[in-house]
GROMACS .gro file of C-alpha atoms in nm:
model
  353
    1UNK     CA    1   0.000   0.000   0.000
    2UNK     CA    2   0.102   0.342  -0.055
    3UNK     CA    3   0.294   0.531   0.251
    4UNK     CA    4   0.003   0.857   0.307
    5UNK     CA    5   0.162   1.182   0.397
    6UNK     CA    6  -0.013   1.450   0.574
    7UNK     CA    7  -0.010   1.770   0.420
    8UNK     CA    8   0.258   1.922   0.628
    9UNK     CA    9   0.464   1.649   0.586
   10UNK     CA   10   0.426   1.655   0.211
   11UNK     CA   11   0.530   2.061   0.302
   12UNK     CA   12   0.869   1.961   0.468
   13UNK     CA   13   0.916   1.717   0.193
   14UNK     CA   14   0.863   1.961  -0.119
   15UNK     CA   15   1.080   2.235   0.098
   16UNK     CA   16   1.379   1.995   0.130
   17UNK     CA   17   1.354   1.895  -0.203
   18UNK     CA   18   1.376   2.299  -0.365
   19UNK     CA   19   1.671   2.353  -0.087
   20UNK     CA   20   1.839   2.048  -0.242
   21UNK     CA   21   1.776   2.188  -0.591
   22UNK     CA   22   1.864   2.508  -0.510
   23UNK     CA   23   2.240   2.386  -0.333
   24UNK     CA   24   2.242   2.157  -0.661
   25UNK     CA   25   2.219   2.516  -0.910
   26UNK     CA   26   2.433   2.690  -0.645
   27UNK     CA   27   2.699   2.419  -0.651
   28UNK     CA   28   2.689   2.452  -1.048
   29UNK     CA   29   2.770   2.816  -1.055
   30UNK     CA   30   2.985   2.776  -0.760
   31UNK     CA   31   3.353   2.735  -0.677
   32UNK     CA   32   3.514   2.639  -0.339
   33UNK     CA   33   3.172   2.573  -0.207
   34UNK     CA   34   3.007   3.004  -0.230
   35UNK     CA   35   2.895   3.182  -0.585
   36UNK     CA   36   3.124   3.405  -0.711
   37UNK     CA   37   2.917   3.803  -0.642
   38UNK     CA   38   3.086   3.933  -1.000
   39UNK     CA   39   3.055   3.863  -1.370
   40UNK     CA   40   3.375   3.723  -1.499
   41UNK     CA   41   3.405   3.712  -1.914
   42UNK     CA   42   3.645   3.611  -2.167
   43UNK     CA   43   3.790   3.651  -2.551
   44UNK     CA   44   3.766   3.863  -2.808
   45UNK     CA   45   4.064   4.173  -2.795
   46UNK     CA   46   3.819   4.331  -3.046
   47UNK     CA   47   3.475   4.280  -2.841
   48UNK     CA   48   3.704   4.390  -2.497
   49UNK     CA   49   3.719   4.728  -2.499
   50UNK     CA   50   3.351   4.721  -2.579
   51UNK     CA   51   3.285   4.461  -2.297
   52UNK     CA   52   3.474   4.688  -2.029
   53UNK     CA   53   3.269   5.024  -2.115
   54UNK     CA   54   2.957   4.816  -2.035
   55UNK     CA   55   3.087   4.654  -1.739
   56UNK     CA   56   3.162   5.015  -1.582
   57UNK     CA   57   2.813   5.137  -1.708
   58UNK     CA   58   2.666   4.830  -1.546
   59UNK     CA   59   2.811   4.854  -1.219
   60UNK     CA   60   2.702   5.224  -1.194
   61UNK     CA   61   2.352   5.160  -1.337
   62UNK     CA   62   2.296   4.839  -1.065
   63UNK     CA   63   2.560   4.845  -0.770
   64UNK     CA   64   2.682   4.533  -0.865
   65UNK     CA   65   3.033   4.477  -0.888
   66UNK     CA   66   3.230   4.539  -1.220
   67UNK     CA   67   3.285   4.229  -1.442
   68UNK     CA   68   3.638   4.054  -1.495
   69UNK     CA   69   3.730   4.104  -1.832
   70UNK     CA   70   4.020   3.878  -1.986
   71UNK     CA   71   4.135   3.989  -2.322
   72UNK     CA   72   4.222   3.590  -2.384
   73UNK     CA   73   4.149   3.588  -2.808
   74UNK     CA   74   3.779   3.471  -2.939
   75UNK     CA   75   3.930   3.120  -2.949
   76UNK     CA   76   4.105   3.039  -2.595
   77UNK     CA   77   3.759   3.264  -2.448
   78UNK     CA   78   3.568   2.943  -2.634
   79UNK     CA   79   3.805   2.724  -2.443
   80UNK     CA   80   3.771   2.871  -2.164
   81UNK     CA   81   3.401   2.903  -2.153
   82UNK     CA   82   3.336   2.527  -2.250
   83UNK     CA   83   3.525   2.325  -1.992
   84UNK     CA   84   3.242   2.339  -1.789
   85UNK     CA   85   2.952   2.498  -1.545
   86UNK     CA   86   3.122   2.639  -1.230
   87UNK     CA   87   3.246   3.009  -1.118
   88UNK     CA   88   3.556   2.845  -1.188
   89UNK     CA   89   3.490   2.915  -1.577
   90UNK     CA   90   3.383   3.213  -1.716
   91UNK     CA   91   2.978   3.327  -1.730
   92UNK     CA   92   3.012   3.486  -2.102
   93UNK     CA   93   3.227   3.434  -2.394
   94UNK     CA   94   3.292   3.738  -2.595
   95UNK     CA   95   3.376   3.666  -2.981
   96UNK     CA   96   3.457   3.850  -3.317
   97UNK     CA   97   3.310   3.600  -3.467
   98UNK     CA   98   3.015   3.330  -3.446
   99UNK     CA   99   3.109   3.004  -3.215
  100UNK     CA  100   3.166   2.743  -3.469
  101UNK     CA  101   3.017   2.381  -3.425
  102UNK     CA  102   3.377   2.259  -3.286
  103UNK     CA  103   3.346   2.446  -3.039
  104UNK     CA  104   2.926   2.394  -2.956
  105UNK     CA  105   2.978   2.031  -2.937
  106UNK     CA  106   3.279   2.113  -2.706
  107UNK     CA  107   3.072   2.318  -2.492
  108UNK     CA  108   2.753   2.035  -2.482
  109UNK     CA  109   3.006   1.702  -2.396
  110UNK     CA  110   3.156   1.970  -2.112
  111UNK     CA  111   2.798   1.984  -1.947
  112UNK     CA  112   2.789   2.377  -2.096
  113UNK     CA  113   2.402   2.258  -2.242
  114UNK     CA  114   2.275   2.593  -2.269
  115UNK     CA  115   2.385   2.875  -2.416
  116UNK     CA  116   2.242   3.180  -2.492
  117UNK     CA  117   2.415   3.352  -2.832
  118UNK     CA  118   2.350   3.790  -2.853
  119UNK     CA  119   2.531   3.928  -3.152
  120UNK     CA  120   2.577   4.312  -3.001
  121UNK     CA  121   2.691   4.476  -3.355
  122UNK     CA  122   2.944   4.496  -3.605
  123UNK     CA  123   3.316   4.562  -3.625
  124UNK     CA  124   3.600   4.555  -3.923
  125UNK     CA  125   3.862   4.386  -3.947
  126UNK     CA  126   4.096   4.691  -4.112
  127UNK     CA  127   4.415   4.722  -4.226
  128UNK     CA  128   4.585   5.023  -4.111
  129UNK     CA  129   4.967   5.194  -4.180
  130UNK     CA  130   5.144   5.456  -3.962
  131UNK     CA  131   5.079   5.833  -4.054
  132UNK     CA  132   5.371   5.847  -4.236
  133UNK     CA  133   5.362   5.502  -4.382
  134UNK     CA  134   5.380   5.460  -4.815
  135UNK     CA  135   5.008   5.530  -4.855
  136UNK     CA  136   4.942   5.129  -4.978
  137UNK     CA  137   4.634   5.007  -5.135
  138UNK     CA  138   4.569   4.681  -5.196
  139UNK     CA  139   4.351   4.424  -5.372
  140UNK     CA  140   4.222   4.083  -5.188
  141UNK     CA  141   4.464   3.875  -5.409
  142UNK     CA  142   4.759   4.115  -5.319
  143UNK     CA  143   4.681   4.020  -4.973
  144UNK     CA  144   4.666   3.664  -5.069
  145UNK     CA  145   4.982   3.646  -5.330
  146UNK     CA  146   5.160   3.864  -5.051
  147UNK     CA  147   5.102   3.656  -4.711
  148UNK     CA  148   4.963   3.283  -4.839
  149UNK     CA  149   5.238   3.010  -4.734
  150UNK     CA  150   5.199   2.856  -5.065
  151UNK     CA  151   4.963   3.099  -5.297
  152UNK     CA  152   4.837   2.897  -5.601
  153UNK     CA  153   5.042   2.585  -5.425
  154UNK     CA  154   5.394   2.696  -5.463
  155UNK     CA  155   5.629   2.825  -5.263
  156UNK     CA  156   5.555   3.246  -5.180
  157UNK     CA  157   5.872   3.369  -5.288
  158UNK     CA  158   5.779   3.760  -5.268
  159UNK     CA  159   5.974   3.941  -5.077
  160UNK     CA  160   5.844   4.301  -5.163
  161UNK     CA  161   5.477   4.419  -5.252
  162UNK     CA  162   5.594   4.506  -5.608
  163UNK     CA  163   5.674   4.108  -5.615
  164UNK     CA  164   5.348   4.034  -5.572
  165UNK     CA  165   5.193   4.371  -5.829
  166UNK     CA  166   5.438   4.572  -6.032
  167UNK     CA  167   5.182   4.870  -5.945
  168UNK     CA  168   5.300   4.855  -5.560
  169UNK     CA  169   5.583   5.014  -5.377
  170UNK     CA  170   5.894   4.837  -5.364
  171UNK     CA  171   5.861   4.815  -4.960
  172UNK     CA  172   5.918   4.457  -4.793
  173UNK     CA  173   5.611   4.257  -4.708
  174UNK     CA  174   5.537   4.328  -4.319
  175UNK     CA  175   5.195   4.241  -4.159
  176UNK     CA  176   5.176   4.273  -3.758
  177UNK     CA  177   4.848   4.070  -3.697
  178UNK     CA  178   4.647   3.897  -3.456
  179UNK     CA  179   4.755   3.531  -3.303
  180UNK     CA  180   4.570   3.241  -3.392
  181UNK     CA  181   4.394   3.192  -3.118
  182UNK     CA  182   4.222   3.527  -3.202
  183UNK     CA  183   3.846   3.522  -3.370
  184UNK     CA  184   4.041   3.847  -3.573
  185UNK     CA  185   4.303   3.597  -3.710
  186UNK     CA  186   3.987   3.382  -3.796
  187UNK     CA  187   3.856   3.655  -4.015
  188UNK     CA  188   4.151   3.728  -4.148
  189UNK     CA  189   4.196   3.422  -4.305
  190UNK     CA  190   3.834   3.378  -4.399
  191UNK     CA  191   3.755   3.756  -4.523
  192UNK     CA  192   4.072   3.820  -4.672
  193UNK     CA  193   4.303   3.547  -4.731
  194UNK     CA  194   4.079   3.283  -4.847
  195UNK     CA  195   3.836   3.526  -4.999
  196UNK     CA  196   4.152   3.651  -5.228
  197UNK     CA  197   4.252   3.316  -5.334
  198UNK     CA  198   3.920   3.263  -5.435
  199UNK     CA  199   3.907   3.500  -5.711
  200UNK     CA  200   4.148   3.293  -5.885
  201UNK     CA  201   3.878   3.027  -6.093
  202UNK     CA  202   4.130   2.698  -6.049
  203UNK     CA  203   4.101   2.805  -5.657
  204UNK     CA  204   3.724   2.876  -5.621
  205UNK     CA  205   3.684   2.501  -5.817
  206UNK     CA  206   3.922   2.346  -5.626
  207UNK     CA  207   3.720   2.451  -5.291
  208UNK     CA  208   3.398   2.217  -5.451
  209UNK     CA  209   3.645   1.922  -5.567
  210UNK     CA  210   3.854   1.928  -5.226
  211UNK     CA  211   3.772   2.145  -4.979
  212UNK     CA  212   4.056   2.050  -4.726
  213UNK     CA  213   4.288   2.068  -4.977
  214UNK     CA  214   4.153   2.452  -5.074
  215UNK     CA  215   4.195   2.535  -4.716
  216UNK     CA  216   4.550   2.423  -4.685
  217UNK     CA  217   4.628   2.616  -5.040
  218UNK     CA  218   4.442   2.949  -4.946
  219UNK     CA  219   4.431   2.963  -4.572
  220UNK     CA  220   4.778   2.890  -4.465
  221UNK     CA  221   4.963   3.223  -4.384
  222UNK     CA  222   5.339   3.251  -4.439
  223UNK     CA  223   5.549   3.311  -4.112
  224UNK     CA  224   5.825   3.568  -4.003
  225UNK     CA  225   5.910   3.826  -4.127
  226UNK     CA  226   5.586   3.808  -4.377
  227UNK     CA  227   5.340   3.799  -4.129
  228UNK     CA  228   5.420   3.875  -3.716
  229UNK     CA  229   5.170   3.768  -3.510
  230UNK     CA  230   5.176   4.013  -3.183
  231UNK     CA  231   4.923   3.882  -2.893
  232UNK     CA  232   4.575   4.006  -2.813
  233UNK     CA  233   4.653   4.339  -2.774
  234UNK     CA  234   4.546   4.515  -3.062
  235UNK     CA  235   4.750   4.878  -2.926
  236UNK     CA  236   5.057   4.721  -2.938
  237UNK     CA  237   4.992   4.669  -3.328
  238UNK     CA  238   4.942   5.017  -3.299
  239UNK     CA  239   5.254   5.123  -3.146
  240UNK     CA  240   5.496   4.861  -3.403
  241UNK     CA  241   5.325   5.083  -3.666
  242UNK     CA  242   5.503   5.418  -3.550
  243UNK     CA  243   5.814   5.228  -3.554
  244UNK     CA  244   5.823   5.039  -3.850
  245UNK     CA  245   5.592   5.294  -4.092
  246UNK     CA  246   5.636   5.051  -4.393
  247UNK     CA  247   5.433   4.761  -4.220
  248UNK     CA  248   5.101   4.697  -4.194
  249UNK     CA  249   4.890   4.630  -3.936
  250UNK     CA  250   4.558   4.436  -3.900
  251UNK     CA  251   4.323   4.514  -3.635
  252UNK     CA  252   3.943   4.574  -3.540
  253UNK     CA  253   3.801   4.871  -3.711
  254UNK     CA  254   3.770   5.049  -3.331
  255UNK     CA  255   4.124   5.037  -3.299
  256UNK     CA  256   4.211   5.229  -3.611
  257UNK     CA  257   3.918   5.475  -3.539
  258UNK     CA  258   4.015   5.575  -3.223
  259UNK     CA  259   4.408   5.595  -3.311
  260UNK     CA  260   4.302   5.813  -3.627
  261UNK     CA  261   4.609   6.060  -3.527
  262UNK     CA  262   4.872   5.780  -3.551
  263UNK     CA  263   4.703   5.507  -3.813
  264UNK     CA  264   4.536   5.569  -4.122
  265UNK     CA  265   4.322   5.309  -4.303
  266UNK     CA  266   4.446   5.088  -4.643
  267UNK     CA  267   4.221   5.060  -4.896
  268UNK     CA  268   4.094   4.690  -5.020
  269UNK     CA  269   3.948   4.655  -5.345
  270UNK     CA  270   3.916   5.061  -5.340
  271UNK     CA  271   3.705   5.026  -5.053
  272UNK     CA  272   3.840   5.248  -4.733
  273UNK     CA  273   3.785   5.091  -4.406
  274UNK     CA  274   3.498   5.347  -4.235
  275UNK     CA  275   3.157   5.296  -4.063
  276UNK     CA  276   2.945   5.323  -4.374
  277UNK     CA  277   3.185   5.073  -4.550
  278UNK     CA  278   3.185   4.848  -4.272
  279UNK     CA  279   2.791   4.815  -4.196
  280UNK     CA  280   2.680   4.791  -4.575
  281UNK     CA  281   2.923   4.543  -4.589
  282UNK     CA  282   3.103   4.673  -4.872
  283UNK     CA  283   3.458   4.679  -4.705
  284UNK     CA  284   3.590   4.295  -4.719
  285UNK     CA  285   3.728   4.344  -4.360
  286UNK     CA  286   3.347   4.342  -4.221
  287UNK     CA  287   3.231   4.083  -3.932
  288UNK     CA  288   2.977   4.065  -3.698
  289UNK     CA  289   3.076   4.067  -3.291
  290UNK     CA  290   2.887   3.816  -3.044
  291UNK     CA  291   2.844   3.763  -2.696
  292UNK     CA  292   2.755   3.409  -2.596
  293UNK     CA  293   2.628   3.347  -2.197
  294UNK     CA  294   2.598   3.034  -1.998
  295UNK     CA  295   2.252   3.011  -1.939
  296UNK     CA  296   2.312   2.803  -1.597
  297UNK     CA  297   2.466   3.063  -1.450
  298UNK     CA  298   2.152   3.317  -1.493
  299UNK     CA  299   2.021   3.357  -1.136
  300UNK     CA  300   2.322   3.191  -0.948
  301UNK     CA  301   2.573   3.517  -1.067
  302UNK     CA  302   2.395   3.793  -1.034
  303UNK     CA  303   2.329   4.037  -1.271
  304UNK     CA  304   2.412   3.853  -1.607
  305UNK     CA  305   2.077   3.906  -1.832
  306UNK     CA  306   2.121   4.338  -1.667
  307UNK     CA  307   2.485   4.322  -1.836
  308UNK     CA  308   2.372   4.204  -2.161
  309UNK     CA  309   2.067   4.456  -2.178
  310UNK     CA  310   2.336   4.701  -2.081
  311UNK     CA  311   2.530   4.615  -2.365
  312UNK     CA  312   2.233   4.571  -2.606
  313UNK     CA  313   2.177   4.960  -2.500
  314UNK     CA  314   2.483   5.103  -2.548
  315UNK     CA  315   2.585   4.894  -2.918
  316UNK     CA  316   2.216   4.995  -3.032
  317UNK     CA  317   2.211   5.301  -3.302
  318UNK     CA  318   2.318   5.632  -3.072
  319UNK     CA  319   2.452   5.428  -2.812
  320UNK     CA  320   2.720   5.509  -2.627
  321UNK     CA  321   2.955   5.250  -2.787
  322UNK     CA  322   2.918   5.385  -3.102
  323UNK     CA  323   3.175   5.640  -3.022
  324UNK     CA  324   3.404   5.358  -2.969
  325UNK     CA  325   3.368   5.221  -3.263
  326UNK     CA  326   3.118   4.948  -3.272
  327UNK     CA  327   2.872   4.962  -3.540
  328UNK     CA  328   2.533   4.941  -3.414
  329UNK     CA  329   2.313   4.626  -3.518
  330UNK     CA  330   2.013   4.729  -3.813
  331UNK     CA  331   1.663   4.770  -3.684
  332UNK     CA  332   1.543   4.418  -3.687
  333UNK     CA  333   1.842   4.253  -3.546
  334UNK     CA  334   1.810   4.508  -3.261
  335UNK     CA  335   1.457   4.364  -3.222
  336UNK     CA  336   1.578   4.020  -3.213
  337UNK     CA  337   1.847   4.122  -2.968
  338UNK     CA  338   1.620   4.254  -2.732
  339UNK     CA  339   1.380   3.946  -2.764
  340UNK     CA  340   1.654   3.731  -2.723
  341UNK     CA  341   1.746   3.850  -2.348
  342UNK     CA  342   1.399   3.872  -2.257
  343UNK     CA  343   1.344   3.547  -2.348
  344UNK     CA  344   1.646   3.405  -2.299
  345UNK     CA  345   1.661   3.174  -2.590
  346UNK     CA  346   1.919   2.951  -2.654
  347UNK     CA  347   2.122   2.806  -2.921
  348UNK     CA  348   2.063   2.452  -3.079
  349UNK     CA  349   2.394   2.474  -3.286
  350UNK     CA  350   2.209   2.344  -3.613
  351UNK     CA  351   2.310   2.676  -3.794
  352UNK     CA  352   2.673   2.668  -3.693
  353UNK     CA  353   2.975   2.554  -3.924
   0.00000   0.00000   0.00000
């Protein structure tokens, strides 16, 4: 027969139950046995400076405490964010580019189930020379003949640009760029490099035939003293420009905008690297900038779903990051945006690469 409980047992019962719940949730978000009281957040260089304007806005708007911010690259922040649920791994992953499906099914076999994807804007990747640099202009297959490993699949013997177009100075080939754990290096290769070999027919086939051997062909950069990769910190790109004016550096688009008075912007294709360029997508370089948040940690951390309304309001057209450089979202992303942290939605990785 079945055991009958009276109603206030059944009381005690259903209350011990939510408290063990509740520990459960608490111990999921927790580390060392306590929640941590702050938002801690990791990846993109790009989406940083961005992230840390927000974070200060935040605190004053709510009392909470500001956010940890690690500039770690859009890749290692994936890392990072995917080894599991704990305050021992970061509440938000900040990217310069979408999560690919790598690094979902990373997050999912880690226990990260849920996860909630906002895409706060746009950004550029641009390529930038010192104020008193040459004045270079290039096309996408300059950029590819000048810094692929093996353009066309031979050796890259160009030393100079004029190796790669008679039309070009006779300065060596120097790009400072991002590392490859950045989601900048990522577009580089996918916006630039790739997208230059491709305008070579025998390449664009050769991507339907064999794809991974199109990759290895179009996407493999050439090392020192070609192409430097210099960290996650986009101002120290910046400050190699001033001493080396013949090189080239590649950066976010907010970078070069607010170093205007030592950098100014190459041209792709004819195509200067400005706002307008960059959000009707006319300037190669353009990419859209995410923010991706564990959706177990809503509740347990406090303040997470505030932040990202935060930072919905200041990327939004007139916002306040705008004057940093961030290109606002169009109208009807904005609306999605917004429905997105209401509703906190998440991500079934069926659209991802």
């Amino acid at each position: 027969m079945a055991q009958k409980f009276a109603p206030r047992t059944l009381g005690v019962v259903g209350a011990a139950v939510c408290a063990l719940a509740l520990s459960a949730c608490q111990d999921q978000a927790s580390s060392g046995g306590s929640a941590r009281d702050f938002i801690s957040a990791a990846g993109s260089s790009t989406v940083y400076p961005f992230a840390t304007t927000v974070g200060e806005r935040f605190a004053e708007a709510t009392g909470n405490k500001t956010p940890k911010i690690d500039s770690t690259g859009t890749g290692g922040g994936f890392e990072r964010f995917c080894q599991g649920i704990g305050a021992g791994t970061p509440d938000i992953s900040n990217a310069s580019r979408r999560m690919k499906k790598s690094e979902f099914d990373k997050c999912q076999a880690n226990g990260v189930k849920d996860i909630i994807e906002i895409q706060i804007g746009y950004d550029g990747l641009a390529f930038g020379e010192a104020q008193r640099g040459p004045g270079l202009a290039l096309t996408l297959e300059d950029i590819y003949k000048g810094l692929a490993a093996n353009p066309y699949g031979k050796p890259n013997t160009a030393k100079t640009w004029k190796d790669v177009n008679p039309a070009l100075p006779a300065v060596g080939i120097s790009v400072f760029g991002p590392p490859s754990t950045s989601g900048t290096y990522d577009s580089f290769k996918e916006l630039l490099l790739m997208a230059g070999c491709d305008k070579n027919p025998e390449m664009k086939a050769l991507k339907a035939s064999d794809e991974d051997k199109h990759k290895a062909v179009c996407g493999t950069f050439r090392g020192s003293p070609y192409y430097v990769e210099q960290g996650e910190n986009d101002n120290l790109i910046i400050s190699k420009l001033n001493t080396n004016p013949t090189s080239i550096g590649a950066f976010g688009f907010s970078y070069l905008n607010s170093n205007r008075d030592k950098v100014k912007g190459i041209a792709i294709d004819g195509v200067q690297p400005t706002m307008e360029t960059i959000t009707n997508g006319t300037y190669p370089g353009s990419r859209a900038m995410y923010i991706y948040i564990k959706k177990a940690h809503v509740g347990t951390i406090p303040g997470l779903m505030e932040y990202a309304a935060e930072f919905a309001k200041g990327a939004a057209a007139g916002g306040y990051l705008n004057e940093k450089g961030l290109i606002p979202p169009h109208k009807d992303m904005e609306a999605k945006i917004a429905a997105t942290i209401q509703s906190q939605t998440v991500m079934d990785g069926s659209e991802l690469k």
